[in-house]
Amino acid sequence: MGQFLRRAVPEKDGAGGRGSTGTAAGMRQAAEQRTELVEVLSATDTAFALTDVRGHVRWCNPAMAELLGLAPQRCAGRSLTALLAGAPDGPGEADVVVSLPLADGSGHRWVEIRCTPAPRGQLLYRVVDVSRWRERELAEAGLGERQDELLRMVDEDPLTGLPNRRALTRELERQLASGARGAFLLLDLDHFKDINDLHGHPTGDRVMCALASLLRDRIGHGRILGRLSGDEFAAVLPDTDERAAVAAADRLRTAIAAIPMSGVAGASRITVSVGIATFDSGVSWQEVLANADMALYASKSGGRNRVTVYEQGHYKDTELRVTVIERVRAALKDGGFALHAMPMVKLGSGRVIGHELLLRLEDGREPRLGPGEFLLAAERSDLVFEIDRWVADKAIETLVEHPYPGLRFNVNVSGRTLEDEDFGGFVLDRLTAAGVAPGRLGFEITETAAVTNLDAARSLAQQLRASGCRITLDDFGSGFGSFVHLKQLPITGLKIDGEFIHGIDYGSRDTVLVQGIVDIARGLGLSVVAEWVERATQVEALSRLGVRVAQGFHLGEPEPLEALLSRPHGVWMRRPTVFDGPGGAAGASGSGAATSV
């Protein structure tokens, strides 16, 4: 067929074109051949379509339009690979056999799809109905009675029974191809991974099925709800404007938040973040999905458990995020990162007992980005794995170059790096090869990250602590079930979340909470560090409560690691000049909540 098309449709009209005589008669002959070819393809019951290299339809015959369930004039520009889910993206050695639902919803049919090259970089798709021989083949294999089940499984999510990504994509593209207007909802369950990690996947599956059932009941007639992946659902809402879409999304969000989580300890409720993208026939399904994803990201960045409608500003935010990731990648490659050191001070003597290393992006480009800006983007990509390894490697390298035992560092481990099963081995191999005492290097894991991925946090902590490294649970008290998890994590210390320190000298309830943390830590043999210390009166209050070590702008601001190391090693241990001890003058103002890796 492809060869026939090449002969019948010259690649170029005029002199020199294959199949052209270079005369008016030759041109008329070529035009007649094209007309005859179109007539033949229009009359056949075999479906044909000509697409660009991305699979967008440029022409199709009536049989193909009928197969797609669209009017012929509606097919142009649509994604054939979305409407024919399972169709190959390009030419291959073998034909592909897939099942397709009938347009009227009465069942399925089996079709064989072939893709071959066509002139001018186009693709020719041929689709033949092979239901008879496919059914016979299944019958001979003893699967005839299960055919409907097998066909249904192709388009269904196996856990919830909802339409899967393939079915949702096809439905969205079909709506767009038919010229319908509507809305697409992307729903992501907030922190659902906590349930799987804390209670196991069987419990998570049970909760997921309950949520799917609730969403199915509440979505409304004529709307298609499906499960895209893990904890992400989506819905196609035909003939729905923005206001109605927001109302529908809010109903779903409220219904999920109201589900009682009885029997799931530690999870008082589940919430969902929603992104909405309205659509009409002028866009592709990929664009709709991308817009909804950007709106969803805005919902999560805004605090979760909310509904956001896509607007142009979200694209700019995404564009900025992509630019940030490019800068992070370049910084890793070209040396655009630097480490700053924040002292950890023993309150009784004012001596520095170690430094927390904080990452800074110093690539000389504008705008300048703080850690909270570039680390958030990095954590949504795999670059965060490289960042954490770079920081650990740089810390070990520095400890080798400055072997004074009093120089000790703490580095932070991102929640994503807990997923890196080789990170612990990487650190220990580097320590061994460098000959650095493990006790000079500590690791801080936020409580939220540890609870979210408890098994991974426990495994990493066990591995590093067994070799002599210090393990601190950072931002302690910020998450749920804090004390429950203390007995499950082999840590050596706690860092009290700065929110509890902010008003510690005002006689607030924070005093009671901090006292409780100190008593529990002491009973478990754990060290305690307080952060965000900004005033001398906070030092006094913490000392009365038994806190021995703290950090914050009052005790010493972060400074470039190179600047710290340029001074004689004895200076590293001296009391920072801004610290006057209990009752002394307040030091530098500002928050000690420096964002770190």
XYZ file of C-alpha atoms in Angstrom:
597
model
C 0.000 0.000 0.000
C 2.814 2.400 0.864
C 4.517 1.703 -2.483
C 1.250 2.270 -4.352
C 0.811 5.580 -2.535
C 4.290 6.687 -3.527
C 3.623 5.883 -7.201
C 0.177 7.454 -7.249
C 1.035 10.611 -5.300
C 4.219 12.273 -6.655
C 6.496 13.816 -4.044
C 6.805 17.006 -6.090
C 4.835 18.406 -9.015
C 6.737 19.780 -11.986
C 9.966 18.854 -13.698
C 12.197 16.411 -11.910
C 9.499 15.006 -9.617
C 9.252 11.232 -9.585
C 6.175 10.128 -11.545
C 5.915 13.497 -13.292
C 6.529 13.960 -17.018
C 7.184 17.656 -16.528
C 4.307 18.444 -18.894
C 0.735 19.552 -18.434
C -0.380 16.093 -19.509
C 1.790 14.518 -16.817
C 0.383 16.818 -14.183
C -3.162 15.988 -15.234
C -2.307 12.294 -15.081
C -0.915 12.655 -11.555
C -4.015 14.541 -10.448
C -6.246 11.821 -11.899
C -4.216 9.159 -10.082
C -4.654 10.979 -6.784
C -8.387 11.303 -7.381
C -8.679 7.607 -8.228
C -6.687 6.688 -5.130
C -8.957 8.755 -2.891
C -12.033 7.188 -4.478
C -10.642 3.692 -3.928
C -9.725 4.356 -0.323
C -13.104 5.977 0.316
C -14.961 2.953 -1.013
C -13.019 0.270 0.869
C -14.106 -1.057 4.231
C -10.486 -1.048 5.387
C -9.692 2.018 7.489
C -6.882 4.302 6.322
C -5.431 7.504 7.762
C -2.527 9.736 6.825
C -0.854 11.513 9.778
C 2.143 13.708 10.512
C 5.095 12.310 12.440
C 3.339 13.065 15.754
C 0.289 11.007 14.784
C -2.043 13.950 14.080
C -4.546 13.088 11.361
C -4.182 14.919 8.029
C -6.637 12.779 6.105
C -8.702 9.661 6.706
C -11.260 7.664 4.746
C -14.892 7.141 5.853
C -14.078 3.696 7.285
C -11.499 5.229 9.622
C -13.869 8.028 10.672
C -16.544 5.451 11.466
C -14.048 3.399 13.447
C -13.143 6.473 15.472
C -16.819 7.353 15.970
C -16.363 10.810 14.445
C -17.600 12.728 11.433
C -14.861 12.757 8.740
C -14.465 16.542 8.963
C -13.821 16.240 12.711
C -10.860 13.895 12.349
C -8.327 16.333 10.928
C -5.759 17.451 13.497
C -6.753 14.894 16.116
C -4.343 12.419 17.714
C -4.821 9.035 16.074
C -2.712 7.271 18.692
C -4.998 8.637 21.432
C -8.230 7.717 19.649
C -6.786 4.307 18.704
C -5.164 3.544 22.050
C -2.411 1.010 21.530
C -1.635 2.075 17.971
C 2.115 2.287 17.265
C 3.759 5.704 17.281
C 5.680 4.877 14.112
C 6.532 2.171 11.572
C 7.433 -1.206 12.994
C 8.282 -4.663 11.751
C 5.083 -6.275 13.028
C 1.424 -5.276 12.965
C -0.268 -4.478 16.272
C -3.534 -6.073 17.393
C -5.592 -4.086 19.908
C -9.149 -4.008 21.169
C -11.389 -0.983 20.691
C -14.772 -0.222 22.269
C -17.623 0.176 19.800
C -18.812 3.748 19.366
C -22.291 2.899 20.672
C -20.835 1.283 23.787
C -22.280 -2.141 22.972
C -18.997 -4.004 23.131
C -15.506 -4.243 21.697
C -13.840 -5.241 18.458
C -10.354 -6.485 17.661
C -8.384 -4.573 15.042
C -4.991 -5.039 13.429
C -3.024 -1.798 12.936
C -0.161 -1.318 10.511
C 1.922 1.863 10.276
C 4.166 2.486 7.248
C 6.180 5.485 6.027
C 4.509 7.806 3.528
C 5.858 10.705 1.393
C 7.010 13.978 2.942
C 7.676 12.453 6.353
C 4.075 11.355 6.874
C 2.732 8.090 8.280
C 0.104 5.836 6.731
C -2.079 3.836 9.129
C -4.148 0.874 7.969
C -6.657 -0.693 10.333
C -8.436 -3.990 9.636
C -11.174 -5.613 11.730
C -9.861 -9.043 12.799
C -12.483 -9.844 15.429
C -13.464 -13.175 13.835
C -10.062 -14.791 13.752
C -9.115 -13.256 17.107
C -12.213 -14.740 18.738
C -11.450 -18.084 17.121
C -7.876 -17.899 18.377
C -9.067 -17.176 21.934
C -11.584 -20.017 21.728
C -8.891 -22.461 20.631
C -6.787 -21.303 23.586
C -9.715 -21.947 25.937
C -10.217 -18.234 26.623
C -13.362 -17.658 24.623
C -15.621 -17.371 27.666
C -13.248 -14.857 29.220
C -13.029 -12.627 26.162
C -15.290 -9.903 27.569
C -13.284 -9.903 30.786
C -9.992 -9.648 28.890
C -11.309 -6.802 26.755
C -12.613 -4.960 29.792
C -9.268 -5.280 31.578
C -7.532 -3.403 28.770
C -9.394 -0.201 29.673
C -9.874 -0.706 33.405
C -7.742 0.045 36.417
C -7.303 -3.396 38.044
C -7.690 -2.157 41.633
C -10.675 0.197 41.449
C -12.412 -0.920 38.245
C -12.397 2.687 37.005
C -11.313 3.602 33.470
C -7.524 3.731 33.213
C -5.250 6.345 31.645
C -5.683 4.824 28.184
C -9.477 4.997 28.363
C -9.496 8.526 29.833
C -7.098 9.828 27.195
C -9.258 8.363 24.444
C -12.422 9.869 25.900
C -10.839 13.307 26.294
C -9.549 13.304 22.714
C -12.939 12.120 21.472
C -14.645 15.012 23.257
C -12.174 17.451 21.731
C -12.587 15.915 18.279
C -16.374 16.179 18.457
C -16.102 19.916 19.139
C -17.420 19.655 22.689
C -16.561 22.135 25.417
C -15.979 20.989 28.950
C -13.554 20.634 31.814
C -10.877 18.175 32.850
C -10.242 17.539 36.547
C -6.981 16.172 37.917
C -7.258 14.974 41.529
C -4.256 13.994 43.644
C -4.690 12.551 47.131
C -2.595 14.462 49.668
C 0.003 12.407 51.545
C -1.713 9.135 50.655
C 1.713 7.490 50.684
C 1.655 7.834 54.482
C -1.093 5.214 54.700
C 0.830 2.698 52.587
C 4.057 3.304 54.508
C 2.524 3.218 57.989
C -0.133 0.541 57.560
C 0.902 -1.466 54.527
C -0.379 -1.667 50.978
C -3.400 -3.901 51.759
C -4.796 -1.120 53.958
C -3.880 1.452 51.334
C -5.680 -0.568 48.654
C -8.769 -0.843 50.821
C -8.859 2.910 51.391
C -8.182 3.588 47.698
C -11.147 1.429 46.653
C -13.395 3.235 49.130
C -12.304 6.595 47.753
C -12.830 5.439 44.161
C -16.341 4.279 45.009
C -17.146 7.604 46.653
C -15.838 9.604 43.698
C -17.752 7.422 41.247
C -20.993 8.022 43.140
C -20.447 11.781 43.420
C -19.075 12.629 39.978
C -22.501 12.897 38.331
C -24.251 11.395 35.304
C -22.545 11.715 31.928
C -19.133 12.406 33.451
C -16.230 9.997 33.164
C -14.050 9.344 36.207
C -10.848 7.340 35.979
C -7.644 6.538 37.801
C -4.509 7.788 36.094
C -1.935 6.242 38.424
C -1.112 5.553 42.073
C -2.963 8.232 44.039
C -4.119 10.308 41.070
C -7.645 10.378 39.624
C -9.026 12.350 36.690
C -12.454 13.210 35.334
C -13.769 14.369 31.965
C -16.766 16.703 32.356
C -18.422 17.358 28.965
C -20.545 20.496 28.490
C -19.315 21.948 31.778
C -18.161 25.539 32.242
C -15.568 26.739 34.725
C -18.031 27.612 37.488
C -19.757 24.234 37.319
C -16.398 22.448 37.192
C -15.211 24.237 40.336
C -18.482 23.374 42.099
C -18.106 19.713 41.104
C -14.492 19.617 42.251
C -15.370 21.223 45.581
C -18.093 18.637 46.167
C -15.585 15.844 45.572
C -12.961 17.510 47.778
C -15.433 18.019 50.632
C -16.756 14.472 50.356
C -13.270 12.965 50.587
C -12.297 15.110 53.572
C -15.458 13.948 55.377
C -14.616 10.237 55.120
C -13.910 8.847 58.605
C -10.553 7.111 58.777
C -11.548 4.691 61.515
C -9.219 1.750 61.640
C -6.346 3.725 60.083
C -4.356 4.938 63.081
C -2.530 8.232 62.717
C -4.625 9.423 59.745
C -7.458 11.639 60.944
C -8.628 12.336 57.406
C -7.595 12.278 53.770
C -7.658 15.382 51.618
C -7.349 15.937 47.883
C -5.819 18.670 45.733
C -7.522 19.423 42.423
C -6.399 21.082 39.208
C -8.960 22.109 36.569
C -8.448 22.866 32.883
C -11.385 23.878 30.695
C -11.235 22.794 27.047
C -12.748 23.205 23.604
C -11.993 21.767 20.180
C -9.024 24.048 19.566
C -6.600 22.183 21.851
C -5.031 18.729 22.108
C -5.515 16.242 24.919
C -1.836 16.666 25.841
C -2.332 20.400 26.306
C -5.425 19.902 28.448
C -3.629 17.393 30.664
C -0.580 19.662 30.973
C -2.749 22.636 31.953
C -4.594 20.609 34.571
C -1.268 19.379 35.937
C 0.012 22.950 36.285
C -3.169 23.923 38.138
C -2.771 20.875 40.384
C 0.792 21.896 41.181
C -0.519 25.336 42.179
C -3.056 23.664 44.518
C -0.347 21.636 46.209
C 2.053 24.564 46.457
C -0.745 26.653 47.969
C -1.183 24.286 50.895
C -3.111 21.305 49.424
C -6.776 20.438 49.983
C -7.897 23.080 47.504
C -9.161 23.545 43.939
C -7.301 25.621 41.353
C -8.348 26.498 37.805
C -5.577 26.780 35.228
C -4.654 30.294 34.167
C -1.827 31.700 32.077
C 0.200 32.578 35.155
C 0.590 28.886 35.930
C 2.398 28.435 32.638
C 4.794 31.190 33.610
C 5.336 29.507 36.970
C 6.055 26.223 35.219
C 8.373 27.973 32.780
C 10.241 29.461 35.741
C 10.407 26.028 37.386
C 11.926 24.554 34.228
C 14.447 27.411 34.141
C 15.309 26.761 37.784
C 15.905 23.079 37.095
C 18.195 24.007 34.213
C 20.157 26.276 36.557
C 20.423 23.543 39.172
C 21.667 21.093 36.556
C 24.239 23.617 35.340
C 25.338 24.368 38.928
C 26.024 20.693 39.569
C 28.053 20.473 36.387
C 29.921 23.800 36.503
C 30.392 24.444 40.221
C 27.592 26.926 40.848
C 26.764 25.573 44.310
C 28.389 26.664 47.560
C 28.066 25.595 51.185
C 27.488 27.902 54.123
C 28.071 26.822 57.707
C 25.749 27.658 60.607
C 27.239 27.074 64.083
C 25.612 24.838 66.667
C 26.402 26.312 70.074
C 26.583 24.764 73.539
C 24.570 27.195 75.636
C 26.419 26.683 78.898
C 29.871 27.551 77.566
C 29.097 29.276 74.295
C 31.423 26.869 72.502
C 30.702 25.790 68.934
C 30.372 22.010 68.802
C 29.664 21.675 65.098
C 28.173 23.282 61.999
C 25.128 22.579 59.902
C 25.966 22.883 56.201
C 23.445 24.853 54.151
C 23.324 24.828 50.362
C 23.375 28.043 48.341
C 23.074 28.623 44.598
C 25.794 31.081 43.603
C 25.851 30.857 39.815
C 25.987 34.609 39.206
C 22.670 34.616 37.331
C 19.577 36.711 37.968
C 17.229 36.468 39.654
C 19.066 35.194 42.709
C 17.343 32.093 44.026
C 17.108 31.110 47.656
C 17.135 27.478 48.845
C 13.356 27.460 49.182
C 13.064 28.295 45.497
C 15.565 25.970 43.858
C 15.292 23.008 46.236
C 11.524 22.685 45.760
C 12.027 22.419 42.012
C 14.920 19.986 42.457
C 12.851 17.722 44.704
C 10.293 17.321 41.932
C 13.046 15.959 39.723
C 15.769 13.369 40.188
C 18.346 16.152 40.499
C 17.811 16.149 44.254
C 19.617 12.788 44.405
C 22.688 14.353 42.823
C 22.458 17.388 45.103
C 22.424 15.354 48.306
C 25.384 13.301 47.111
C 27.260 16.466 46.145
C 26.726 17.957 49.615
C 27.788 14.774 51.420
C 30.830 14.389 49.165
C 31.853 18.019 49.676
C 31.480 17.672 53.454
C 33.679 14.553 53.524
C 36.237 16.188 51.239
C 36.430 19.172 53.596
C 36.841 16.953 56.656
C 39.773 15.239 54.914
C 41.437 18.573 54.131
C 40.910 19.806 57.708
C 41.475 16.801 60.000
C 41.011 18.743 63.252
C 38.623 16.526 65.337
C 36.646 19.503 66.596
C 35.416 20.266 63.085
C 32.140 18.392 62.710
C 29.404 18.804 60.123
C 25.715 18.012 59.863
C 24.231 17.654 56.381
C 20.569 17.407 55.478
C 18.955 14.529 53.620
C 15.930 15.277 51.462
C 12.815 13.158 51.640
C 13.370 12.031 48.050
C 16.864 10.740 48.825
C 15.341 8.299 51.286
C 14.174 6.504 48.136
C 17.813 6.141 47.014
C 18.763 2.727 48.370
C 22.418 3.291 47.463
C 22.853 6.606 49.280
C 23.950 5.049 52.585
C 26.487 2.848 50.820
C 27.773 5.839 48.867
C 28.394 7.815 52.069
C 30.079 4.950 53.914
C 32.299 4.109 50.939
C 33.419 7.739 50.730
C 34.105 7.901 54.490
C 36.123 4.695 54.387
C 38.119 5.712 51.323
C 38.823 9.141 52.832
C 39.768 7.785 56.268
C 37.339 10.166 58.016
C 35.981 9.208 61.454
C 32.198 8.732 60.915
C 31.477 10.578 64.155
C 32.563 13.832 62.506
C 29.641 13.637 60.070
C 25.967 13.791 61.012
C 22.791 13.591 58.946
C 19.519 15.412 59.528
C 16.229 13.957 58.277
C 13.047 15.980 58.715
C 10.366 14.360 60.794
C 7.834 14.756 57.964
C 10.115 12.980 55.478
C 10.870 10.201 57.957
C 7.220 9.539 58.755
C 6.244 9.687 55.085
C 8.785 6.997 54.212
C 9.314 5.296 57.542
C 10.859 2.044 56.306
C 13.393 3.845 54.125
C 14.252 6.320 56.904
C 14.733 3.475 59.380
C 16.951 1.556 56.958
C 19.184 4.552 56.208
C 19.417 5.548 59.871
C 20.382 2.005 60.897
C 23.050 1.806 58.209
C 24.654 5.144 59.010
C 24.375 4.929 62.787
C 25.880 1.427 62.836
C 28.970 2.919 61.233
C 29.222 5.712 63.794
C 27.474 8.623 62.054
C 25.092 10.837 63.986
C 21.406 10.852 62.943
C 19.155 13.755 63.932
C 15.402 13.982 63.433
C 14.944 17.543 62.192
C 11.894 19.825 62.664
C 10.709 17.537 65.444
C 7.110 18.181 66.470
C 5.989 19.471 63.059
C 4.299 16.244 61.949
C 1.735 13.869 63.394
C 2.485 11.003 65.721
C 5.929 12.410 66.574
C 6.500 10.432 69.765
C 5.104 7.224 68.288
C 7.890 7.071 65.719
C 10.761 7.790 68.110
C 10.962 4.142 69.150
C 11.023 3.010 65.508
C 13.893 5.188 64.290
C 17.500 4.495 65.393
C 18.390 8.166 65.761
C 20.901 9.881 68.042
C 19.238 13.277 68.467
C 16.281 15.595 67.967
C 16.148 19.113 66.603
C 13.080 20.880 67.964
C 11.018 22.586 65.293
C 11.582 26.351 65.330
C 7.871 27.083 65.663
C 8.088 25.865 69.275
C 11.069 28.130 69.978
C 9.650 31.351 68.560
C 7.615 32.240 71.666
C 9.480 30.168 74.253
C 10.427 33.291 76.243
C 6.857 34.647 76.399
C 5.502 32.029 78.801
C 3.466 30.388 76.059
C 2.291 26.786 75.773
C 5.476 26.140 73.815
C 7.265 25.954 77.153
C 5.251 22.900 78.178
C 5.768 21.214 74.812
C 9.510 21.836 74.717
C 9.853 20.592 78.313
C 8.074 17.391 77.320
C 10.352 16.892 74.310
C 13.460 17.440 76.442
C 12.297 14.975 79.112
C 11.460 12.293 76.559
C 14.736 12.789 74.699
C 16.673 12.549 77.930
C 14.866 9.341 78.849
C 15.706 7.840 75.458
C 19.321 8.953 75.589
C 18.958 11.405 72.699
C 20.623 14.768 72.298
C 18.453 17.868 71.762
C 19.101 20.927 69.612
C 16.849 23.994 69.431
C 16.712 26.095 66.262
C 15.478 29.615 65.390
C 17.116 31.173 68.447
C 16.926 34.928 67.779
C 17.054 36.563 71.227
C 19.048 36.292 74.440
C 15.812 35.760 76.384
C 15.193 32.615 74.358
C 18.606 31.326 75.435
C 17.627 31.885 79.060
C 14.294 30.077 78.645
C 15.868 27.130 76.833
C 18.605 26.791 79.435
C 15.986 26.621 82.219
C 14.206 23.837 80.310
C 17.380 21.787 80.008
C 18.216 22.449 76.360
C 22.004 22.344 76.038
C 22.612 23.069 72.338
C 20.981 25.557 69.970
C 21.436 27.450 66.745
C 19.964 30.570 65.196
C 20.893 34.070 64.131
C 21.436 35.202 67.725
C 24.036 32.484 68.218
C 25.756 32.797 64.877
C 24.719 33.470 61.300
C 25.588 31.150 58.427
C 28.800 32.098 56.654
C 30.522 30.723 53.565
C 32.320 27.503 54.422
C 35.473 28.803 52.774
C 35.434 31.854 55.052
C 35.109 29.649 58.137
C 37.968 27.409 57.074
C 40.246 30.328 56.254
C 40.572 31.121 59.979
C 42.825 29.190 62.401
C 41.194 25.968 63.514
C 40.915 27.044 67.118
C 38.616 29.875 66.118
C 36.084 27.381 64.846
C 35.306 26.413 68.420
C 35.106 29.880 69.963
C 31.938 31.557 71.049
C 30.446 33.624 68.191
C 30.835 37.352 68.731
C 27.051 37.914 68.549
C 26.504 35.655 71.577
C 26.574 37.366 74.959
C 25.249 34.526 77.063
C 22.125 34.599 79.226
C 21.007 38.134 79.869
C 23.259 39.567 77.178
C 22.308 41.840 74.337
C 20.297 40.485 71.466
C 22.286 39.496 68.412
C 21.535 39.881 64.748
C 17.878 40.051 63.953
C 16.173 37.767 61.503
C 15.011 34.209 61.352
C 17.285 31.282 61.947
C 15.074 29.124 59.783
C 17.573 28.943 56.980
C 16.333 26.471 54.414
C 18.818 23.693 53.800
C 19.176 20.562 51.752
